[in-house]
Coordinates of C-alpha atoms in Angstrom, one line a residue:
M97 CA 87.5 99.0 84.4
I98 CA 89.4 95.8 85.2
T99 CA 92.8 96.1 86.7
K100 CA 95.4 93.4 87.2
V101 CA 98.8 93.5 88.9
V102 CA 101.8 91.2 88.6
H103 CA 105.4 91.6 89.8
G104 CA 108.6 90.9 87.9
W105 CA 112.3 91.7 87.8
R106 CA 113.2 92.9 84.2
V107 CA 111.7 96.2 83.4
G108 CA 113.7 96.1 80.1
G109 CA 112.0 92.9 79.0
L110 CA 108.6 94.2 80.0
L111 CA 109.1 97.4 77.9
A112 CA 110.3 95.5 75.0
Y113 CA 107.1 93.4 75.0
L114 CA 104.8 96.4 75.5
M115 CA 106.4 98.5 72.8
G116 CA 106.8 95.5 70.5
P117 CA 104.5 93.6 68.2
G118 CA 102.9 91.4 70.9
R119 CA 102.4 87.6 70.7
A120 CA 100.5 87.8 67.5
E121 CA 101.4 91.3 66.2
E122 CA 98.2 92.6 67.9
H123 CA 99.9 95.7 69.3
R124 CA 99.1 98.9 67.3
R125 CA 101.0 102.2 67.5
P126 CA 102.7 101.5 70.9
R127 CA 103.3 104.8 72.5
V128 CA 104.2 106.3 75.9
V129 CA 101.3 108.3 77.3
A130 CA 102.5 109.2 80.8
T131 CA 105.8 109.1 82.8
W132 CA 107.1 109.9 86.3
D133 CA 108.5 113.3 85.4
G134 CA 105.6 114.7 83.4
R135 CA 107.4 114.6 80.1
D136 CA 104.9 111.9 79.0
A137 CA 105.1 111.6 75.2
G138 CA 108.5 113.2 75.3
W139 CA 109.8 109.8 76.4
Q140 CA 108.5 108.2 73.3
P141 CA 111.3 106.1 71.8
S142 CA 112.6 107.3 68.5
A143 CA 112.1 105.2 65.3
T144 CA 114.9 103.1 64.0
G145 CA 113.1 101.8 60.9
P146 CA 109.9 101.9 58.9
G147 CA 107.9 99.6 61.1
E148 CA 105.7 100.8 63.9
W149 CA 107.7 98.5 66.3
D150 CA 111.1 99.7 65.2
L151 CA 111.9 101.8 68.2
E152 CA 115.0 102.7 70.2
L153 CA 114.1 101.6 73.8
G154 CA 117.5 102.0 75.3
P155 CA 117.2 105.5 76.8
L156 CA 113.9 104.8 78.4
I157 CA 114.9 101.5 79.8
R158 CA 118.2 102.9 81.3
A159 CA 116.3 105.8 82.9
L160 CA 113.8 103.5 84.5
R161 CA 116.4 101.1 85.8
A162 CA 118.7 103.8 87.1
P163 CA 117.4 103.8 90.7
A164 CA 117.4 100.0 90.8
I165 CA 121.0 99.9 89.6
A166 CA 122.0 102.5 92.2
A167 CA 120.4 100.3 94.9
G168 CA 122.3 97.3 93.7
L169 CA 119.2 95.3 92.7
P170 CA 119.5 92.5 90.2
D171 CA 117.4 92.2 87.0
A172 CA 116.5 88.6 87.9
S173 CA 115.2 86.7 90.9
D174 CA 117.4 87.0 94.0
G175 CA 116.6 83.4 94.9
E176 CA 114.9 84.2 98.1
G177 CA 111.4 83.7 96.9
R178 CA 110.6 87.4 97.1
R179 CA 108.4 89.3 94.6
G180 CA 110.1 91.3 91.9
Y181 CA 110.5 95.0 92.4
V182 CA 108.9 95.8 89.0
W183 CA 105.2 96.5 89.5
H184 CA 103.1 95.9 86.4
C185 CA 99.5 97.0 86.2
S186 CA 97.2 96.6 83.3
A187 CA 93.9 98.6 83.1
R188 CA 91.2 97.8 80.6
V189 CA 87.7 99.3 80.0
A190 CA 84.7 97.4 79.0
A191 CA 84.0 96.6 75.3
Q192 CA 81.0 98.9 75.2
D193 CA 82.8 101.9 76.7
R194 CA 83.9 104.8 74.6
V195 CA 87.5 105.1 73.4
L196 CA 89.6 107.2 75.7
S197 CA 92.1 109.7 74.5
D198 CA 95.8 109.5 75.3
A199 CA 95.4 112.4 77.7
E200 CA 92.6 110.7 79.5
W201 CA 94.6 107.5 79.8
A202 CA 97.5 109.5 81.2
Q203 CA 95.3 110.9 83.9
V204 CA 93.9 107.4 84.5
A205 CA 97.4 106.1 85.1
R206 CA 98.2 108.8 87.6
D207 CA 94.9 108.3 89.4
L208 CA 95.5 104.6 89.7
L209 CA 99.0 105.0 90.9
H210 CA 98.0 107.5 93.6
G211 CA 94.9 105.5 94.6
A212 CA 96.9 102.3 95.0
G213 CA 99.5 104.0 97.1
V214 CA 102.3 103.4 94.7
V215 CA 103.1 106.9 93.6
S216 CA 101.6 109.9 95.5
R217 CA 100.7 113.1 93.6
G218 CA 103.5 115.6 93.9
D219 CA 106.0 113.2 95.2
K220 CA 109.1 114.1 93.2
G221 CA 111.3 111.6 95.0
G222 CA 109.0 108.7 94.3
P223 CA 109.6 105.7 92.0
R224 CA 110.0 106.0 88.2
W225 CA 107.2 104.7 86.1
V226 CA 105.8 104.7 82.6
A227 CA 102.4 104.1 81.1
V228 CA 102.2 102.5 77.6
R229 CA 99.3 102.3 75.3
H230 CA 99.2 99.9 72.3
A231 CA 95.4 99.3 72.0
D232 CA 92.2 101.4 72.2
D233 CA 90.8 99.7 75.3
H234 CA 93.7 99.4 77.7
I235 CA 97.1 100.6 79.0
H236 CA 100.0 99.1 80.9
I237 CA 101.8 100.8 83.8
A238 CA 105.3 99.7 84.7
V239 CA 106.8 101.0 88.0
V240 CA 110.3 100.3 89.5
L241 CA 109.6 100.1 93.2
V242 CA 112.7 102.0 94.3
R243 CA 112.5 105.6 95.5
Q244 CA 114.7 108.1 93.7
D245 CA 115.5 110.2 96.8
T246 CA 116.5 107.4 99.2
G247 CA 117.3 104.5 96.8
R248 CA 115.3 102.2 98.9
R249 CA 113.0 99.4 97.6
F250 CA 109.5 99.6 99.0
W251 CA 106.2 97.6 98.8
P252 CA 102.8 99.3 98.5
H253 CA 100.5 98.5 101.3
R254 CA 97.1 96.9 100.3
D255 CA 97.6 98.1 96.7
Y256 CA 95.2 95.5 95.2
P257 CA 92.0 96.6 97.0
R258 CA 93.0 100.2 96.9
L259 CA 93.5 100.0 93.2
R260 CA 89.9 98.6 92.9
V261 CA 88.5 101.6 94.8
A262 CA 90.5 104.0 92.5
A263 CA 89.2 102.2 89.4
R264 CA 85.6 102.6 90.5
E265 CA 86.1 106.3 91.1
I266 CA 87.6 106.7 87.6
E267 CA 84.6 104.8 86.1
Q268 CA 82.1 107.2 87.8
R269 CA 84.1 110.3 86.7
L270 CA 84.5 109.3 83.1
G271 CA 81.1 107.6 82.7
L272 CA 82.5 104.1 82.1
T273 CA 80.8 100.8 82.9
L274 CA 80.7 100.4 86.6
T275 CA 82.4 97.2 87.9
A276 CA 81.9 95.5 91.3
A277 CA 83.8 96.7 94.3
A278 CA 86.4 94.5 95.9
D279 CA 84.8 92.5 98.7
A280 CA 87.5 89.8 99.3
T281 CA 85.1 87.0 98.2
A282 CA 87.0 85.8 95.2
S283 CA 88.3 82.2 95.5
R284 CA 92.0 81.5 95.8
A285 CA 93.0 80.4 92.3
P286 CA 95.6 77.6 91.8
V287 CA 99.1 79.0 91.2
R288 CA 100.8 78.4 87.9
G289 CA 102.8 75.4 89.2
E290 CA 99.7 73.7 90.5
V291 CA 98.0 74.1 87.1
E292 CA 101.0 72.8 85.1
K293 CA 101.5 69.8 87.4
A294 CA 97.8 68.8 87.2
A295 CA 97.9 69.2 83.4
R296 CA 100.9 66.8 83.1
R297 CA 99.0 64.2 85.2
G298 CA 95.7 64.7 83.5
Q299 CA 94.0 65.9 86.7
V300 CA 92.3 68.9 88.0
P301 CA 94.4 71.1 90.2
A302 CA 94.5 69.9 93.8
R303 CA 93.3 73.2 95.4
P304 CA 89.8 73.3 94.0
E305 CA 89.3 69.5 94.7
L306 CA 90.4 70.0 98.3
V307 CA 88.1 73.0 98.8
R308 CA 85.1 70.8 97.8
A309 CA 86.3 67.9 99.9
V310 CA 86.9 70.0 103.0
A311 CA 83.5 71.8 102.5
A312 CA 81.7 68.5 102.3
A313 CA 83.4 67.2 105.4
A314 CA 82.6 70.4 107.3
V315 CA 78.9 70.0 106.5
T316 CA 78.6 66.5 107.8
A317 CA 80.9 66.9 110.8
H318 CA 80.0 68.3 114.2
D319 CA 83.4 68.5 115.8
V320 CA 87.1 68.1 115.0
A321 CA 87.1 64.4 115.4
S322 CA 84.2 63.8 113.0
F323 CA 85.7 66.3 110.6
E324 CA 89.0 64.4 110.5
A325 CA 87.2 61.1 110.1
A326 CA 85.1 62.4 107.2
L327 CA 88.2 63.5 105.3
R328 CA 90.0 60.3 106.0
S329 CA 87.0 58.2 104.9
A330 CA 87.0 60.2 101.6
G331 CA 90.6 59.2 101.0
Y332 CA 92.4 62.4 101.9
L333 CA 95.4 62.9 104.1
V334 CA 94.8 65.2 107.0
E335 CA 96.8 66.4 110.1
I336 CA 95.3 68.3 113.0
R337 CA 97.5 70.7 114.9
Y338 CA 96.8 70.9 118.6
G339 CA 98.0 73.4 121.2
P340 CA 99.4 72.6 124.6
S341 CA 95.9 72.8 126.1
G342 CA 94.7 70.1 123.7
D343 CA 92.6 72.5 121.7
A344 CA 92.6 72.2 117.9
L345 CA 94.4 75.2 116.4
G346 CA 94.5 74.3 112.7
Y347 CA 94.8 71.5 110.2
K348 CA 96.3 70.7 106.8
V349 CA 95.0 68.4 104.1
A350 CA 96.6 66.7 101.0
R351 CA 95.4 64.8 98.0
P352 CA 96.7 61.2 97.8
G353 CA 99.5 60.9 95.3
D354 CA 100.2 64.7 95.2
K355 CA 103.8 64.8 96.4
T356 CA 106.8 67.1 96.2
A357 CA 110.0 66.1 94.3
A358 CA 111.3 64.7 97.6
G359 CA 108.3 62.5 97.9
Y360 CA 106.5 64.3 100.7
P361 CA 102.7 65.0 100.5
V362 CA 101.7 68.5 99.3
Y363 CA 99.6 69.9 102.2
Y364 CA 97.3 72.9 102.2
S365 CA 96.2 74.5 105.4
G366 CA 92.5 75.3 105.8
S367 CA 92.9 79.0 105.8
K368 CA 94.9 78.8 102.6
L369 CA 92.1 77.0 100.9
A370 CA 89.5 79.5 101.8
A371 CA 89.0 82.0 104.7
D372 CA 85.9 80.3 105.9
L373 CA 87.6 76.9 106.0
S374 CA 90.0 77.8 108.7
M375 CA 89.7 75.8 112.0
P376 CA 88.3 78.7 114.0
R377 CA 85.6 79.4 111.4
L378 CA 84.7 75.7 111.2
Q379 CA 84.4 75.4 114.9
Q380 CA 82.1 78.5 114.9
R381 CA 80.0 76.8 112.2
W382 CA 79.6 73.6 114.3
A383 CA 78.7 75.4 117.4
G384 CA 75.0 75.2 118.1
V385 CA 74.2 72.9 115.2
S386 CA 73.2 69.9 117.3
G387 CA 70.0 68.1 118.2
A388 CA 68.3 64.8 117.7
V389 CA 68.7 63.0 114.4
T390 CA 65.7 63.3 112.3
A391 CA 64.1 60.0 111.0
P392 CA 65.2 59.3 107.4
A393 CA 61.6 59.6 106.1
G394 CA 61.3 63.2 107.2
V395 CA 64.6 64.6 106.2
L396 CA 63.5 66.2 102.9
A397 CA 60.5 67.7 104.4
E398 CA 62.5 69.1 107.3
A399 CA 65.1 70.5 105.0
R400 CA 62.4 72.2 102.9
Y401 CA 61.0 73.8 106.0
G402 CA 64.4 75.1 106.9
V403 CA 65.0 76.5 103.4
D404 CA 61.5 78.2 103.4
R405 CA 62.3 79.7 106.8
A406 CA 65.6 81.1 105.6
R407 CA 64.0 82.6 102.5
R408 CA 61.5 84.4 104.7
A409 CA 64.3 85.7 106.9
V410 CA 66.3 87.1 104.0
A411 CA 63.1 88.7 102.6
G412 CA 62.4 90.2 106.0
A413 CA 66.0 91.6 106.3
R414 CA 65.7 93.2 102.8
N415 CA 62.5 94.9 103.8
G416 CA 63.8 95.9 107.3
R417 CA 61.3 93.8 109.2
L418 CA 63.8 91.3 110.7
D419 CA 67.2 91.9 112.3
V420 CA 69.1 88.9 110.9
D421 CA 72.4 88.5 109.2
A422 CA 71.5 87.6 105.6
D423 CA 75.2 87.1 104.7
E424 CA 75.4 84.3 107.3
I425 CA 72.2 82.8 105.9
G426 CA 73.9 82.9 102.5
H427 CA 76.9 81.2 103.9
A428 CA 74.8 78.5 105.5
T429 CA 72.9 77.9 102.2
M430 CA 76.2 76.7 100.7
D431 CA 76.0 73.8 103.2
V432 CA 72.6 72.8 101.7
L433 CA 73.9 72.9 98.2
T434 CA 76.9 70.8 99.2
A435 CA 74.5 68.3 100.6
V436 CA 72.1 68.0 97.6
R437 CA 74.9 67.7 95.1
G438 CA 75.5 64.3 96.6
F439 CA 72.1 63.0 95.6
E440 CA 72.2 60.0 93.2
L441 CA 69.9 61.9 90.8
A442 CA 71.6 65.3 91.3
G443 CA 73.2 65.3 87.9
R444 CA 75.2 68.2 86.5
D445 CA 72.7 70.9 87.4
L446 CA 72.9 70.5 91.2
A447 CA 76.6 70.1 91.0
A448 CA 76.9 73.3 88.9
A449 CA 74.6 75.1 91.4
A450 CA 77.0 74.3 94.3
D451 CA 80.0 75.4 92.2
R452 CA 78.4 78.7 91.1
F453 CA 77.1 79.6 94.5
E454 CA 80.5 79.4 96.1
R455 CA 81.3 83.0 95.4
A456 CA 77.9 84.2 96.7
A457 CA 78.3 82.2 99.9
R458 CA 81.5 84.0 101.1
I459 CA 81.0 86.8 103.6
P460 CA 82.6 90.0 102.4
D461 CA 85.8 91.3 104.1
R462 CA 86.2 87.9 105.9
R463 CA 84.2 89.1 108.8
V464 CA 82.5 86.7 111.1
G465 CA 78.8 86.2 110.5
K466 CA 76.1 86.4 113.1
T467 CA 74.3 83.1 113.5
S468 CA 70.5 83.0 113.7
G469 CA 67.8 80.4 113.9
A470 CA 67.5 80.5 110.1
S471 CA 71.2 79.9 109.4
T472 CA 71.5 77.3 112.1
G473 CA 68.5 75.5 110.7
L474 CA 70.1 75.4 107.3
R475 CA 73.3 73.9 108.6
W476 CA 71.4 71.3 110.6
A477 CA 69.3 70.3 107.6
A478 CA 72.3 70.0 105.4
R479 CA 73.9 67.6 107.9
Q480 CA 70.8 65.4 108.0
L481 CA 70.6 65.4 104.2
I482 CA 74.2 64.2 103.9
R483 CA 73.7 61.6 106.6
H484 CA 70.4 60.1 105.4
R485 CA 69.9 61.2 101.8
K486 CA 73.1 60.6 99.9
V487 CA 70.9 58.5 97.5
L488 CA 67.7 60.1 96.4
R489 CA 65.5 57.2 95.5
Q490 CA 63.0 57.4 92.6
D491 CA 60.0 57.3 94.9
E492 CA 61.3 60.4 96.7
V493 CA 61.7 62.6 93.6
A494 CA 58.6 64.6 94.4
A495 CA 59.9 65.6 97.8
G496 CA 63.3 66.3 96.2
V497 CA 61.7 68.6 93.6
A498 CA 59.8 70.4 96.3
L499 CA 63.0 71.0 98.2
A500 CA 64.7 72.2 95.0
V501 CA 61.9 74.7 94.3
A502 CA 62.2 76.1 97.8
L503 CA 66.0 76.3 97.4
A504 CA 65.7 78.1 94.1
A505 CA 63.4 80.7 95.8
L506 CA 65.9 81.2 98.6
L507 CA 68.8 81.7 96.0
Q508 CA 66.7 84.3 94.2
E509 CA 66.1 86.1 97.4
I510 CA 69.9 86.0 98.2
A511 CA 70.7 87.3 94.7
A512 CA 68.3 90.3 95.3
W513 CA 70.0 90.9 98.7
Q514 CA 73.4 91.0 97.1
C515 CA 72.2 93.2 94.2
E516 CA 70.8 95.8 96.6
R517 CA 74.1 96.1 98.3
G518 CA 76.1 96.5 95.0
R519 CA 77.8 93.1 95.2
M520 CA 77.3 92.3 91.5
H521 CA 79.7 89.3 91.5
Q522 CA 77.9 87.6 94.4
A523 CA 74.5 88.5 93.0
A524 CA 75.3 87.0 89.6
A525 CA 76.7 83.8 91.3
A526 CA 73.5 83.4 93.4
E527 CA 71.3 84.0 90.3
A528 CA 73.2 81.5 88.2
S529 CA 73.0 78.9 91.0
G530 CA 69.2 79.4 91.3
E531 CA 68.8 78.9 87.6
A532 CA 70.7 75.6 87.8
V533 CA 68.6 74.4 90.7
R534 CA 65.4 75.4 88.8
S535 CA 66.6 73.6 85.7
W536 CA 67.1 70.4 87.8
A537 CA 63.6 70.7 89.2
S538 CA 62.1 71.3 85.8
A539 CA 63.8 68.2 84.4
W540 CA 62.5 65.9 87.2
L541 CA 59.0 67.5 87.5
P542 CA 57.3 64.9 85.1
L543 CA 58.5 62.1 87.3
A544 CA 57.4 63.9 90.4
V545 CA 53.9 64.4 89.0
S546 CA 53.7 60.6 88.5
A547 CA 54.5 60.0 92.1
P548 CA 51.8 59.2 94.8
S549 CA 49.4 62.0 95.4
S550 CA 50.7 62.5 98.9
Q551 CA 54.0 63.5 97.5
V552 CA 52.7 65.5 94.5
A553 CA 50.8 67.8 96.8
S554 CA 54.1 69.1 98.2
V555 CA 55.3 70.3 94.8
D556 CA 54.4 73.8 93.7
H557 CA 54.4 73.2 90.0
G558 CA 54.0 76.8 89.0
S559 CA 57.0 78.0 90.9
V560 CA 59.3 75.8 88.9
V561 CA 58.7 78.0 85.8
R562 CA 60.2 81.5 85.9
E563 CA 58.9 84.6 84.2
P564 CA 61.3 86.4 81.8
R565 CA 63.9 88.4 83.6
N566 CA 65.3 91.8 82.9
R567 CA 69.0 92.3 82.4
M568 CA 69.7 92.8 86.1
G569 CA 68.5 89.2 86.7
R570 CA 65.4 90.3 88.6
D571 CA 61.9 89.1 87.8
R572 CA 59.8 91.6 85.9
G573 CA 57.5 93.3 88.2
S574 CA 59.5 92.5 91.3
R575 CA 60.8 95.0 93.7
Q576 CA 63.7 97.0 92.4
P577 CA 66.9 97.5 94.4
R578 CA 66.8 100.3 96.9
A579 CA 69.0 103.4 96.2

């Protein structure tokens, strides 16, 4: 069950849309299935004409708005930038799920509201709300966030993640398709204004571009000064915020030409781009990743060794043989993918691999990962790759393919790790990334075979080809997830 929440100000306009024909007359038999006072279908608007959308909505709208009017709240933005007090949640089941009855949807609405902390069961003085159904597979819940007993506006605490937990409990109870639990790993999507401004200029939104630029700079840097220099050399505007002690506390970055109406650059702080791109997290990443610079001729071989070592570490953690943080290894793997996407021969596959793995690289719940020799080795290898191998020459393709094969095996192991822990979004991201890396290796394998024998020996040809996989993304015959 997929749930989505937005905030607004006009409950009347929302009800008119939900009980109306929709954007393309897709709404069918719009009806009230549950309400705050238990009358449920008793609040169904009366018909005013022969059409299924000819309904008298006035009484229901007035009843819902009554607490807000008593509290003196407007039905439009108050101009202070705050969210609207109308809480709108849509809940949709998967296409393959059975059709729920109106009574089942009514119970689902109450369970979601209680689980999200919006309306507690038995709270007669709580906010007024209504659940509307106009399709087989979903409902809409509209809540006016004003208590009836005190007339005070309120905001639910952590309603989004709590709503996700409640949805999973409903799925299990009703036998619906199980969806992934909330793990705080989804990327920050560009807001509507960013998307519209980028469309007018024929550009991609600034936020995703800055995330990639900052991630690349973080890989090649080893301290704040080198991080700032890397961003400036890439053409971006960056400002570092220092404390009285001289320590770097944070930073903000902007895309050249991206300005406000007043002509000022539009800056994004690192923590607003991604939780793992904040200054404290970057400094933690740089700590311990030092050492002598590898000679250019050995970078690909050294990187492959580090990737193989990380794969063995994740496999050992899955089997309980090694006490390492596989999540931190997954996060460090993103550094390697960021590095290899800069190869001259990378093409779309390696770029796609880095983009797809981004979700799998994030550590759930924004906790700090525990570094290990394997994760530190990956970050060190990524730095050397960026420093010395921004161009993958034709005579180095064999070594590059060997590195890609090892990287694909690591990604497969990370996907299995995530799958065993029920993180289906992250498992799918790691699996898709591994397929993209494997596709690149397969495309360049003929050229690698024609390379000198000393390089061909480093390529495991058989591991480039995968056996058919089952629908969970695991190789047939491989170890199944633990219960």
